[in-house]
Short mmCIF file of C-alpha atoms and ligand atoms in Angstrom, two decimals:
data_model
loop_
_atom_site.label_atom_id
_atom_site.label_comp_id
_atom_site.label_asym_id
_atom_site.label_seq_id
_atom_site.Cartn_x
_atom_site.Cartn_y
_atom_site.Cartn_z
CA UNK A 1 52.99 82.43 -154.78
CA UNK A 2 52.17 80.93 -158.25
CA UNK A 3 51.12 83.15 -161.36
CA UNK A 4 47.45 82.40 -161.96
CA UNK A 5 47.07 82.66 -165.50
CA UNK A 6 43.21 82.03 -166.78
CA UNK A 7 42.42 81.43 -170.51
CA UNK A 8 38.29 82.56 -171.18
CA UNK A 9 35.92 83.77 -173.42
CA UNK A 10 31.94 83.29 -173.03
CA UNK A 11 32.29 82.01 -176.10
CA UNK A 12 33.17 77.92 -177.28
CA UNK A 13 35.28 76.42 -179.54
CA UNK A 14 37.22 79.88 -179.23
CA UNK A 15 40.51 77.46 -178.32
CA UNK A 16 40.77 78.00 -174.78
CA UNK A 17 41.69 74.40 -174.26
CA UNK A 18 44.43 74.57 -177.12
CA UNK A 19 45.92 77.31 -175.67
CA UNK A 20 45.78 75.95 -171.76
CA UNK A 21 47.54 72.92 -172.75
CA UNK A 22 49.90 74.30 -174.55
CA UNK A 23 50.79 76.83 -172.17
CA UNK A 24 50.79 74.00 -169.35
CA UNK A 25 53.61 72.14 -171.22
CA UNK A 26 55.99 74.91 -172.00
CA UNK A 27 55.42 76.64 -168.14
CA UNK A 28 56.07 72.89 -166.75
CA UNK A 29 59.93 73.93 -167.93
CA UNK A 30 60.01 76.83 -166.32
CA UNK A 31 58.34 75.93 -162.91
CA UNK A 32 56.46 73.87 -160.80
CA UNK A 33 52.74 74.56 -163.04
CA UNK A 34 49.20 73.32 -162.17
CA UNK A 35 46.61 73.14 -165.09
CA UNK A 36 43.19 73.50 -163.74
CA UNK A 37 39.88 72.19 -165.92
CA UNK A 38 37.34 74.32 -164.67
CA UNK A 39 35.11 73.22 -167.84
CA UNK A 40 32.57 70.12 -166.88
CA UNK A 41 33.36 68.70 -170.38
CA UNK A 42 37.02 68.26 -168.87
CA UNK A 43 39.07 68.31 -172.31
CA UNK A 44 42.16 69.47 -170.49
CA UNK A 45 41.77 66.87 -168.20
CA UNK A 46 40.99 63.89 -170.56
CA UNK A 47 43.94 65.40 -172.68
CA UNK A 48 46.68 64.39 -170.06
CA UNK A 49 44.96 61.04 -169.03
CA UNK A 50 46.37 59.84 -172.70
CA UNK A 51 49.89 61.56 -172.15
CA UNK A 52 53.07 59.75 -171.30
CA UNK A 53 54.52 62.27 -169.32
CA UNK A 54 51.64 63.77 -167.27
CA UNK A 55 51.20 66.82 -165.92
CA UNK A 56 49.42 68.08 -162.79
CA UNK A 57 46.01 68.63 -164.26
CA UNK A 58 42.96 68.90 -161.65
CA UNK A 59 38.98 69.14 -162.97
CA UNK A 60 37.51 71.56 -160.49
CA UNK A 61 34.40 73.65 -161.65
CA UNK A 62 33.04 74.26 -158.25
CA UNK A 63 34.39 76.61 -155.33
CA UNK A 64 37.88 77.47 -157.14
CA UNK A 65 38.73 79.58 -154.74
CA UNK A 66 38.50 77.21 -151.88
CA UNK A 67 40.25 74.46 -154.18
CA UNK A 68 42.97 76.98 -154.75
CA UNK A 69 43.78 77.93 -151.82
CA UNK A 70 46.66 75.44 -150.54
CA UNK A 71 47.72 75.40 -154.40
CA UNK A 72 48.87 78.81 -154.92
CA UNK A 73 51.99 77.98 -151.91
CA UNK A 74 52.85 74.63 -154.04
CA UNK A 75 52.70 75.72 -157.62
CA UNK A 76 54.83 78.31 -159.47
CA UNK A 77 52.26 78.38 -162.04
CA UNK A 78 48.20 77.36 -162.29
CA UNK A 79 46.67 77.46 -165.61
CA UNK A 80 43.06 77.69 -165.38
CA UNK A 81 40.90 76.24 -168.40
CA UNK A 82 37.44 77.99 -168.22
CA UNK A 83 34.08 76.77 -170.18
CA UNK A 84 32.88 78.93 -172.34
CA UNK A 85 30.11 81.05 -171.17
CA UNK A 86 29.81 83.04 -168.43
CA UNK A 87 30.00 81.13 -164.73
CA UNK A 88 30.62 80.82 -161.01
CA UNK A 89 33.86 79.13 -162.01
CA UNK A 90 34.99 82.52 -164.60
CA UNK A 91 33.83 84.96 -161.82
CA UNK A 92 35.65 83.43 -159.18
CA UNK A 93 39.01 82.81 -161.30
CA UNK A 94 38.62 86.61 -162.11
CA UNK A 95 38.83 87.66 -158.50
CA UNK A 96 42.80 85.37 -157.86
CA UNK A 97 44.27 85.92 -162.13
CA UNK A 98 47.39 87.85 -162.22
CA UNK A 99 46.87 87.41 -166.32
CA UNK A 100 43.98 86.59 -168.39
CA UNK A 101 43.99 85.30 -172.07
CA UNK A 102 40.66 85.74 -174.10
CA UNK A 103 41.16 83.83 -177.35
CA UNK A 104 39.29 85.02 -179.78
CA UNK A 105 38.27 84.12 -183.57
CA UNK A 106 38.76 87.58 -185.46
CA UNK A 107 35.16 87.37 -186.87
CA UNK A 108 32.46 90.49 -185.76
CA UNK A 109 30.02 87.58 -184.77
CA UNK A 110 32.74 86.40 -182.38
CA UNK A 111 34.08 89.87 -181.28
CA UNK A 112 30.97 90.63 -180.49
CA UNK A 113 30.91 89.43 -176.66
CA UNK A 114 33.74 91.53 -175.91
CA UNK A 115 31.94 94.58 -174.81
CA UNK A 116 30.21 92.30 -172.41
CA UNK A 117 33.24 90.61 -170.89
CA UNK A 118 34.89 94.06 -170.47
CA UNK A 119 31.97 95.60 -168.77
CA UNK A 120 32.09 92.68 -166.19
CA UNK A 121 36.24 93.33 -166.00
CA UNK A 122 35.70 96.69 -165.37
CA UNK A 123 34.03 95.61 -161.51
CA UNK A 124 36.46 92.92 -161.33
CA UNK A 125 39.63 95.73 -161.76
CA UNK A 126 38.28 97.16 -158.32
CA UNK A 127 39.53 94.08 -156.29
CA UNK A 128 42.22 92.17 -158.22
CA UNK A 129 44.50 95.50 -159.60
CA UNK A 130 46.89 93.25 -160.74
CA UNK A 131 44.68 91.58 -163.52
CA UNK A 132 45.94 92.06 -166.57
CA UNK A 133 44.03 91.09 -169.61
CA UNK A 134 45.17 89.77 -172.90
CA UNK A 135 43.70 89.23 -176.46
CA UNK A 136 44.88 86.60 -178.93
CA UNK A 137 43.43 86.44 -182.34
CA UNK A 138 43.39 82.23 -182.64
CA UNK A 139 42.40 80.40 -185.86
CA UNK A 140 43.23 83.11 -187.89
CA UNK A 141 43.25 82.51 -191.79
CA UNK A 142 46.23 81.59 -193.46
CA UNK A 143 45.55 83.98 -195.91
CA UNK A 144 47.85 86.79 -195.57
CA UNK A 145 45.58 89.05 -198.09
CA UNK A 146 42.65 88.22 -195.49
CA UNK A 147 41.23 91.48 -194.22
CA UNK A 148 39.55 89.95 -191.11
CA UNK A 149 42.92 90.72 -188.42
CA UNK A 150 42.85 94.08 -189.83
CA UNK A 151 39.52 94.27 -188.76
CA UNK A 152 39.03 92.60 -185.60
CA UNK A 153 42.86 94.76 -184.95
CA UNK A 154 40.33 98.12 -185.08
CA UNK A 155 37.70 96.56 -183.17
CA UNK A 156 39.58 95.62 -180.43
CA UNK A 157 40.94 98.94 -180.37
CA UNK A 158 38.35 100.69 -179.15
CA UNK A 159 38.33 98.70 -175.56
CA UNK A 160 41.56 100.13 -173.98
CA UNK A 161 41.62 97.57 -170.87
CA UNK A 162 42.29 94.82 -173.53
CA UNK A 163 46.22 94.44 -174.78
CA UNK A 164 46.00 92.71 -178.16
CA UNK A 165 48.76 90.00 -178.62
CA UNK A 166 51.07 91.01 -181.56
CA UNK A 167 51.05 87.20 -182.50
CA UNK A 168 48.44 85.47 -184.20
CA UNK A 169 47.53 82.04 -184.10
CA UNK A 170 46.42 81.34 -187.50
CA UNK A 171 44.24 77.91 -188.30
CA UNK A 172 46.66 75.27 -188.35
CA UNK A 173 46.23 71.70 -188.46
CA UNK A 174 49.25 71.08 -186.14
CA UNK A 175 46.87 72.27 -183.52
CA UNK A 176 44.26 70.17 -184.01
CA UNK A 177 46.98 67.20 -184.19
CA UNK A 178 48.60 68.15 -181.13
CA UNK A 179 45.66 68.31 -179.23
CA UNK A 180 44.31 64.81 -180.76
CA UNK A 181 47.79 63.29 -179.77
CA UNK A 182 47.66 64.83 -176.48
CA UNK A 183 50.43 67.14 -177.08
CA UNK A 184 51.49 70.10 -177.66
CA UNK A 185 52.75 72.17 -180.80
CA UNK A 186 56.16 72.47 -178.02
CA UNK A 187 56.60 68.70 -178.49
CA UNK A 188 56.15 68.11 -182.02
CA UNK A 189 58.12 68.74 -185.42
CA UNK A 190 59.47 72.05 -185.75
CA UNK A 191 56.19 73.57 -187.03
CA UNK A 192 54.61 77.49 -187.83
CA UNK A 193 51.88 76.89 -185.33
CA UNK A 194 55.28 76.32 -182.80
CA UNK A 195 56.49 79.16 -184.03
CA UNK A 196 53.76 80.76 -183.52
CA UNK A 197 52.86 79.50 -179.64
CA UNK A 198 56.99 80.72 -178.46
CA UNK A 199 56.42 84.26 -180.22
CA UNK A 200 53.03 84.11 -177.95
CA UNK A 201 55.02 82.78 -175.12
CA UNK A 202 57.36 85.86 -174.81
CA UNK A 203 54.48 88.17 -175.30
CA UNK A 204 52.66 87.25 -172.22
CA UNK A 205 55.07 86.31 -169.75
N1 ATP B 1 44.91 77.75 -184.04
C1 ATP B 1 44.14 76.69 -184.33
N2 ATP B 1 44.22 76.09 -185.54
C2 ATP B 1 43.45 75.04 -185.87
N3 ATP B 1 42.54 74.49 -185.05
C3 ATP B 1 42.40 75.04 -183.82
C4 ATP B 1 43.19 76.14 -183.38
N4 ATP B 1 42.81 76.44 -182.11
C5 ATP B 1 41.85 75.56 -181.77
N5 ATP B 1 41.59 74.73 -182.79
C6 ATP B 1 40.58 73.66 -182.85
O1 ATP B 1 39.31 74.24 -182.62
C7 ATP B 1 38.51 73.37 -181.83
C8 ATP B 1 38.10 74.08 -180.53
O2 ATP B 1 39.28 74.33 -179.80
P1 ATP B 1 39.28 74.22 -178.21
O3 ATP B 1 38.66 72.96 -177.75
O4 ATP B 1 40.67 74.52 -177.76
O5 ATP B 1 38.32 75.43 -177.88
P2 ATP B 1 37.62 75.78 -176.48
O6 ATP B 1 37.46 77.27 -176.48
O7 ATP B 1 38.35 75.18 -175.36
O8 ATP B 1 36.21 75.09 -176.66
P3 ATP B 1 35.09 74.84 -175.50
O9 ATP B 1 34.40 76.16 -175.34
O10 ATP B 1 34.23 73.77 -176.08
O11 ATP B 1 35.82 74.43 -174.27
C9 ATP B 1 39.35 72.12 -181.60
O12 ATP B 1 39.04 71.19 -182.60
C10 ATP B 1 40.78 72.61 -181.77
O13 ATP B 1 41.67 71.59 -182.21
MG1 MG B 2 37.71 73.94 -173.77
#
């Protein structure tokens, strides 16, 4: 049975997409791995049209659980890339996600939907007990005398069901690159923002 791992936020431009396809590339080393674009502007899935080596990327926004079905026997891994609001697609994912990754900008205005998603998580913890729910602080300044992770560190805090990621993913052009090129941070020059994605790596698997 594959490890459904499902990167949202009901927020955009939070780097759900950065994340998915980087995580896609390092789990295709480790297993058989499935990245699903559940996200009708398909990013994920116009990402790997332009790689050499492809992975298996499917664009499926409607009736995931149906569409997963047969998948979870073939794939050690399935990735799911959700849009970034609240949907069908994110409710459904929620019900079959072993882990879930919530990227997150460490600003209050973006925080601020967290109380929201965790109310909806708490129903969701009745059926799928295994769901395990992750925070990552993404674009993070560079700034190490930036007070903003300290903050966003205490806000988080306060909402138990949430583990926040020791790692940070600070704002790093290598990102953007890698996700232009239709890479990831894995398969470029040795890099912080690689550095950065491994330390994340061992945290959530
Ligand atoms: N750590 C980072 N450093 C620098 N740029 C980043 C980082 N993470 C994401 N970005 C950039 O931020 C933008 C939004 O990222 P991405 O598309 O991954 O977000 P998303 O949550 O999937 O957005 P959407 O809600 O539109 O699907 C992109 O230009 C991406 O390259
Ligand atoms: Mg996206």
């Amino acid at each position: 049975m594959a490890l459904i791992i499902t990167i949202a936020n009901r927020k955009g431009g939070v780097g759900k997409t950065t994340i998915a396809t980087n995580l896609a590339v390092a789990l295709q080393n480790k297993g058989r791995t499935l990245l699903v674009d559940a996200d009708e502007q398909r990013s994920s899935f116009k990402w790997n049209d332009y790689r050499d080596s492809k992975i298996d990327v499917i664009s499926a926004h409607k009736n995931l659980l149906d569409v997963l079905e047969s998948k979870v026997k073939e794939y050690d891994f399935i990735l799911i890339d959700l849009a970034g609001r609240d949907s069908e697609a994110f409710r459904e994912a929620l019900l079959i996600t072993d882990k879930l990754i919530i990227p997150t900008q460490a600003s209050l205005l973006d925080l601020d939907v967290l109380p929201y998603i965790d109310e909806q998580l708490k129903k969701v913890y009745i059926d799928n007990r295994e769901l395990k729910t992750y925070i990552v602080i993404n674009k993070a300044p560079t700034n190490p005398r930036s007070s903003e992770i300290e903050q966003a560190r205490s806000y988080i805090s306060d909402y138990p069901n949430f583990k926040l990621l020791q790692t940070v993913l600070r704002d790093r052009k290598q990102f953007r690159d890698a996700i232009v090129e239709s890479k990831s941070v894995l398969e470029m020059q040795s890099s912080k923002a690689k550095d950065e994605f491994n330390e994340m790596l061992i945290e959530i698997l």
